[in-house]
CSV table of C-alpha atoms in Angstrom, one decimal:
chain,number,residue,atom,x,y,z
A,264,MET,CA,0.0,0.0,0.0
A,265,SER,CA,1.4,3.4,-1.0
A,266,GLU,CA,1.9,6.2,1.5
A,267,GLY,CA,-0.9,8.2,-0.2
A,268,LYS,CA,-3.3,5.3,0.2
A,269,LYS,CA,-2.4,4.9,3.9
A,270,LEU,CA,-3.0,8.6,4.5
A,271,VAL,CA,-6.4,8.4,2.8
A,272,ASN,CA,-7.3,5.4,5.0
A,273,ILE,CA,-6.3,7.3,8.1
A,274,ILE,CA,-8.4,10.3,7.0
A,275,ILE,CA,-11.4,8.2,6.3
A,276,PHE,CA,-11.1,6.5,9.7
A,277,ILE,CA,-10.8,9.9,11.5
A,278,TYR,CA,-13.8,11.1,9.4
A,279,GLY,CA,-15.8,8.1,10.6
A,280,LEU,CA,-14.9,8.9,14.2
A,281,LEU,CA,-16.0,12.5,13.9
A,282,ILE,CA,-19.3,11.5,12.2
A,283,GLY,CA,-19.8,8.8,14.9
A,284,SER,CA,-19.4,11.5,17.5
A,285,PHE,CA,-22.2,13.5,15.8
A,286,LEU,CA,-24.4,10.4,15.5
A,287,ASN,CA,-24.1,9.9,19.3
A,288,VAL,CA,-25.6,13.4,19.7
A,289,CYS,CA,-28.4,12.4,17.3
A,290,ILE,CA,-29.1,9.2,19.2
A,291,TYR,CA,-29.3,11.0,22.5
A,292,ARG,CA,-31.2,14.1,21.4
A,293,ILE,CA,-33.7,13.0,18.8
A,294,PRO,CA,-35.9,10.8,21.0
A,295,ILE,CA,-36.2,13.6,23.6
A,296,GLU,CA,-37.0,16.1,20.9
A,297,LYS,CA,-34.0,18.3,21.4
A,298,SER,CA,-32.1,20.1,18.6
A,299,ILE,CA,-29.1,18.2,17.4
A,300,ILE,CA,-27.3,21.6,16.8
A,301,PHE,CA,-28.2,23.8,19.8
A,302,PRO,CA,-27.2,24.0,22.5
A,303,ALA,CA,-23.5,23.0,22.2
A,304,SER,CA,-22.4,19.5,23.5
A,305,HIS,CA,-22.5,19.2,27.2
A,306,CYS,CA,-22.4,16.6,29.9
A,307,PRO,CA,-25.9,15.2,30.3
A,308,LEU,CA,-25.3,14.7,34.0
A,309,CYS,CA,-23.9,18.1,35.2
A,310,SER,CA,-24.8,20.1,32.1
A,311,THR,CA,-21.2,21.6,31.8
A,312,SER,CA,-20.5,22.7,28.2
A,313,LEU,CA,-17.7,20.5,26.8
A,314,LYS,CA,-14.5,22.1,25.6
A,315,PRO,CA,-12.8,21.1,22.3
A,316,ILE,CA,-10.5,18.7,24.1
A,317,ASP,CA,-13.6,16.9,25.4
A,318,LEU,CA,-15.0,16.3,21.9
A,319,ILE,CA,-12.1,14.3,20.5
A,320,PRO,CA,-13.7,10.9,19.6
A,321,VAL,CA,-12.5,7.9,21.7
A,322,ALA,CA,-9.4,9.7,22.9
A,323,SER,CA,-11.3,12.0,25.2
A,324,TYR,CA,-13.0,9.0,26.7
A,325,LEU,CA,-9.8,7.1,27.3
A,326,SER,CA,-8.0,10.2,28.7
A,327,THR,CA,-10.6,10.6,31.5
A,328,ALA,CA,-11.0,6.8,32.1
A,329,GLY,CA,-14.6,7.0,31.0
A,330,LYS,CA,-15.6,9.7,33.4
A,331,CYS,CA,-16.8,13.3,33.0
A,332,ARG,CA,-13.9,15.7,33.3
A,333,TYR,CA,-16.0,18.1,35.4
A,334,CYS,CA,-18.3,16.1,37.6
A,335,GLY,CA,-16.5,12.7,37.7
A,336,GLU,CA,-19.7,10.7,36.8
A,337,LYS,CA,-19.2,7.7,34.6
A,338,ILE,CA,-19.8,8.1,30.8
A,339,SER,CA,-21.5,5.3,28.9
A,340,LEU,CA,-19.1,3.0,27.0
A,341,ARG,CA,-21.6,3.3,24.2
A,342,TYR,CA,-20.2,6.7,23.1
A,343,PRO,CA,-16.7,5.5,22.0
A,344,THR,CA,-18.2,2.2,20.9
A,345,PHE,CA,-20.5,3.9,18.3
A,346,GLU,CA,-17.7,6.2,17.3
A,347,LEU,CA,-15.4,3.2,16.6
A,348,ILE,CA,-18.2,1.2,14.8
A,349,THR,CA,-18.9,4.2,12.5
A,350,ALA,CA,-15.2,4.6,11.7
A,351,LEU,CA,-14.8,0.9,10.9
A,352,ILE,CA,-17.9,0.9,8.7
A,353,PHE,CA,-16.7,3.9,6.8
A,354,SER,CA,-13.3,2.3,6.4
A,355,LEU,CA,-14.9,-0.9,5.0
A,356,LEU,CA,-17.0,1.1,2.6
A,357,TYR,CA,-14.0,3.0,1.4
A,358,TYR,CA,-12.1,-0.3,0.9
A,359,ILE,CA,-14.9,-1.6,-1.2
A,360,PHE,CA,-16.1,1.4,-3.1
A,361,GLY,CA,-13.1,3.8,-3.0
A,362,LEU,CA,-13.6,7.5,-2.9
A,363,SER,CA,-16.6,7.5,-5.1
A,364,VAL,CA,-20.2,8.6,-5.2
A,365,ASP,CA,-21.2,5.2,-3.9
A,366,PHE,CA,-19.0,5.7,-0.9
A,367,PHE,CA,-20.7,8.9,0.1
A,368,VAL,CA,-24.2,7.5,-0.6
A,369,TYR,CA,-23.6,4.4,1.5
A,370,THR,CA,-21.9,6.2,4.4
A,371,PHE,CA,-25.0,8.4,4.5
A,372,ILE,CA,-27.3,5.3,4.7
A,373,ALA,CA,-24.9,3.7,7.2
A,374,SER,CA,-25.2,6.9,9.4
A,375,LEU,CA,-29.0,6.7,9.4
A,376,LEU,CA,-28.8,3.0,10.3
A,377,ILE,CA,-26.4,3.7,13.2
A,378,VAL,CA,-28.8,6.3,14.6
A,379,VAL,CA,-31.7,3.9,14.2
A,380,THR,CA,-29.8,1.2,16.0
A,381,GLY,CA,-28.9,3.4,18.9
A,382,ILE,CA,-32.4,4.8,19.4
A,383,ASP,CA,-34.1,1.4,18.9
A,384,LEU,CA,-31.9,-0.2,21.5
A,385,ASP,CA,-32.7,2.6,24.0
A,386,TYR,CA,-36.3,3.3,23.3
A,387,GLN,CA,-37.6,0.5,21.0
A,388,ILE,CA,-38.7,3.1,18.5
A,389,ILE,CA,-37.6,4.2,15.1
A,390,PRO,CA,-38.3,7.9,14.7
A,391,ASP,CA,-40.3,8.9,11.6
A,392,GLU,CA,-37.9,11.8,10.9
A,393,ILE,CA,-35.0,9.4,10.3
A,394,VAL,CA,-37.1,7.4,7.9
A,395,LEU,CA,-38.4,10.5,6.1
A,396,ILE,CA,-34.9,11.9,5.7
A,397,GLY,CA,-33.8,8.6,4.2
A,398,ILE,CA,-36.8,8.5,1.8
A,399,GLY,CA,-36.4,12.2,0.8
A,400,ALA,CA,-32.7,11.7,0.1
A,401,ALA,CA,-33.4,8.5,-1.9
A,402,VAL,CA,-36.0,10.2,-4.1
A,403,ILE,CA,-33.7,13.1,-4.8
A,404,TYR,CA,-30.7,10.8,-5.5
A,405,ILE,CA,-32.6,8.4,-7.7
A,406,LEU,CA,-34.4,11.1,-9.8
A,407,TYR,CA,-31.2,13.2,-10.2
A,408,SER,CA,-29.2,10.1,-11.2
A,409,TYR,CA,-31.8,9.0,-13.8
A,410,PHE,CA,-33.0,12.3,-15.3
A,411,ILE,CA,-29.9,14.6,-14.9
A,412,LEU,CA,-26.9,12.3,-14.9
A,413,LYS,CA,-28.7,9.8,-17.3
A,414,ILE,CA,-27.5,6.8,-15.3
A,415,PRO,CA,-29.5,3.8,-16.5
A,416,ILE,CA,-30.9,2.7,-13.1
A,417,SER,CA,-34.2,0.9,-12.8
A,418,LEU,CA,-36.9,3.2,-11.4
A,419,LEU,CA,-39.2,0.2,-11.1
A,420,SER,CA,-36.7,-1.7,-9.0
A,421,HIS,CA,-36.4,1.1,-6.5
A,422,LEU,CA,-40.1,1.7,-6.3
A,423,GLY,CA,-40.7,-2.0,-6.1
A,424,GLY,CA,-38.1,-2.2,-3.3
A,425,LEU,CA,-40.1,0.3,-1.3
A,426,LEU,CA,-43.3,-1.7,-1.8
A,427,VAL,CA,-41.7,-5.1,-1.3
A,428,GLY,CA,-39.7,-4.0,1.8
A,429,GLY,CA,-42.6,-2.3,3.5
A,430,GLY,CA,-45.2,-4.7,2.3
A,431,LEU,CA,-43.4,-7.9,3.5
A,432,PHE,CA,-43.0,-6.5,7.0
A,433,LEU,CA,-46.5,-5.2,7.0
A,434,LEU,CA,-47.8,-8.7,6.3
A,435,ILE,CA,-45.5,-10.1,9.0
A,436,ALA,CA,-46.8,-7.5,11.5
A,437,ILE,CA,-50.4,-8.5,10.6
A,438,ALA,CA,-49.7,-12.3,10.7
A,439,SER,CA,-47.8,-11.9,14.1
A,440,ASN,CA,-50.5,-9.8,15.6
A,441,GLY,CA,-48.2,-6.8,16.1
A,442,GLY,CA,-45.0,-8.7,16.6
A,443,MET,CA,-43.3,-6.4,14.1
A,444,GLY,CA,-43.4,-2.7,14.9
A,445,GLY,CA,-44.5,0.1,12.6
A,446,GLY,CA,-41.0,1.6,12.6
A,447,ASP,CA,-39.6,-1.6,11.2
A,448,ILE,CA,-42.1,-1.5,8.4
A,449,LYS,CA,-41.2,2.1,7.5
A,450,LEU,CA,-37.5,1.4,7.8
A,451,MET,CA,-37.7,-1.5,5.4
A,452,GLY,CA,-39.7,0.6,2.9
A,453,MET,CA,-37.0,3.3,3.1
A,454,LEU,CA,-34.2,0.8,2.6
A,455,GLY,CA,-36.1,-0.9,-0.3
A,456,LEU,CA,-36.2,2.5,-2.0
A,457,TRP,CA,-32.4,2.7,-1.8
A,458,LEU,CA,-31.5,-0.9,-2.4
A,459,GLY,CA,-34.1,-2.0,-5.0
A,460,ILE,CA,-36.1,-5.3,-5.0
A,461,LYS,CA,-33.0,-7.6,-5.1
A,462,GLY,CA,-31.2,-5.8,-2.3
A,463,ILE,CA,-34.3,-5.6,0.0
A,464,LEU,CA,-35.0,-9.3,-0.4
A,465,ILE,CA,-31.5,-10.1,0.6
A,466,THR,CA,-31.8,-7.7,3.5
A,467,THR,CA,-35.0,-9.3,4.7
A,468,PHE,CA,-33.5,-12.8,4.6
A,469,LEU,CA,-30.4,-11.7,6.5
A,470,SER,CA,-32.3,-9.7,9.1
A,471,PHE,CA,-34.2,-12.8,10.2
A,472,ILE,CA,-31.1,-14.9,10.3
A,473,ILE,CA,-29.2,-12.3,12.4
A,474,GLY,CA,-32.3,-11.7,14.6
A,475,ALA,CA,-32.7,-15.4,15.2
A,476,VAL,CA,-29.1,-16.0,16.1
A,477,ILE,CA,-28.8,-13.0,18.4
A,478,SER,CA,-32.1,-13.7,20.1
A,479,LEU,CA,-31.2,-17.3,20.8
A,480,ILE,CA,-27.9,-16.1,22.3
A,481,LEU,CA,-29.7,-13.5,24.5
A,482,LEU,CA,-32.2,-16.1,25.7
A,483,ALA,CA,-29.6,-18.7,26.3
A,484,THR,CA,-27.4,-16.4,28.4
A,485,GLY,CA,-30.4,-15.1,30.4
A,486,GLN,CA,-30.0,-11.5,29.1
A,487,LYS,CA,-33.6,-11.6,27.8
A,488,THR,CA,-36.7,-13.7,28.5
A,489,ARG,CA,-39.3,-14.9,26.1
A,490,LYS,CA,-41.7,-12.2,27.4
A,491,GLU,CA,-39.3,-9.3,26.7
A,492,ALA,CA,-39.4,-7.6,23.4
A,493,ILE,CA,-36.1,-7.5,21.4
A,494,PRO,CA,-35.8,-4.5,19.1
A,495,PHE,CA,-35.6,-5.6,15.5
A,496,GLY,CA,-34.2,-2.4,14.0
A,497,PRO,CA,-30.5,-3.3,14.8
A,498,PHE,CA,-30.9,-6.6,12.9
A,499,ILE,CA,-32.3,-4.8,9.9
A,500,ALA,CA,-29.5,-2.3,10.0
A,501,ALA,CA,-26.8,-5.0,10.2
A,502,ALA,CA,-28.5,-6.9,7.3
A,503,ALA,CA,-28.7,-3.8,5.2
A,504,LEU,CA,-25.0,-3.0,5.7
A,505,ILE,CA,-24.0,-6.6,4.8
A,506,THR,CA,-26.2,-6.3,1.7
A,507,ILE,CA,-24.6,-3.0,0.7
A,508,CYS,CA,-21.1,-4.4,1.1
A,509,PHE,CA,-21.5,-8.0,-0.2
A,510,GLN,CA,-24.6,-8.2,-2.3
A,511,GLU,CA,-23.0,-9.6,-5.4
A,512,GLU,CA,-20.9,-12.1,-3.4
A,513,LEU,CA,-24.0,-13.3,-1.6
A,514,LEU,CA,-25.9,-13.7,-4.9
A,515,THR,CA,-23.0,-15.6,-6.5
A,516,TRP,CA,-22.7,-17.9,-3.5
A,517,TYR,CA,-26.5,-18.6,-3.5
A,518,ILE,CA,-26.6,-19.3,-7.2
A,519,GLN,CA,-23.6,-21.7,-7.0
A,520,ARG,CA,-24.9,-23.4,-3.9
A,521,PHE,CA,-28.5,-23.9,-4.7
A,522,ILE,CA,-29.1,-23.3,-8.4
A,523,SER,CA,-26.1,-24.3,-10.4
C-alpha cells in the first residue's frame, strides 16, 4: 500500500470517528426532541459545556478513564463504541467502493442506520424523521441520477423495493398480531427504495437470520426472557449494511450453492 493510500485510509477513519461523535448526539437528542445543533455539546449529568478537548472521539473517553472531566460521573461506553463502529464501517465502505459517489451515498445510509440502531436499543422506537430523511434523500438521488446524470438505473426496481420491503414487513406484522413494529415496516420501505427489490429481499432474509441467532444467544445467556421484546431495528441495520457491502458475493454464493 502506497503512502498516499495509507494517508487516505487514516483520514477516512478519522472522518468516521467524527461522524460517529455527531451520531451519538443524534441518538441522545432526537428521542427527547432536542435540537441536534443547539445547545452545544454538554455533559448530560452536570450540564457543563464541553471544551474542544472533550470532543475528541474515543481519545477524550480514554484520557478521562470513561468519566466526565467536570463532575466525575461515569460516561457510557456506548459513546466510544459507536464512534469506533462508525469509523470501521466507513473504512470498510472506502475499501470496497473507494472515494466514489457510492462511498458517500452508502456512508449516508450507514449513518442513518447507526442512529436507528442506537435509538431502537434505548427506546424501542424508530423515529419517523429518520425514515423521512432517508426517503427524501433517496428520491432526490434516484431522480437526479436518472434524469440529470442519465444513469441507466431501474426506477421500477427502486419503487418495487419500497413496496416489497414495507409490504413484506406489514404482512409479517399482521400475521404476528403486532409482533413487528410500525417503525420496522417504514425502515424496510425506506431501505427498499435505496436498495431495490433484489437488495431488500437479501436484507429481509439476512435480518431474520441475524435476529434469530442474536435472540437465541440473549435467551440462552439469560439476558432476555421470552416475554421481553427485542428491538428488530438493529438486525435490519446490520443486514442492510451486509447487503450493501457484499450483495454480489452473496448472490454468487447462493446461485452456485442452490441453483447451479
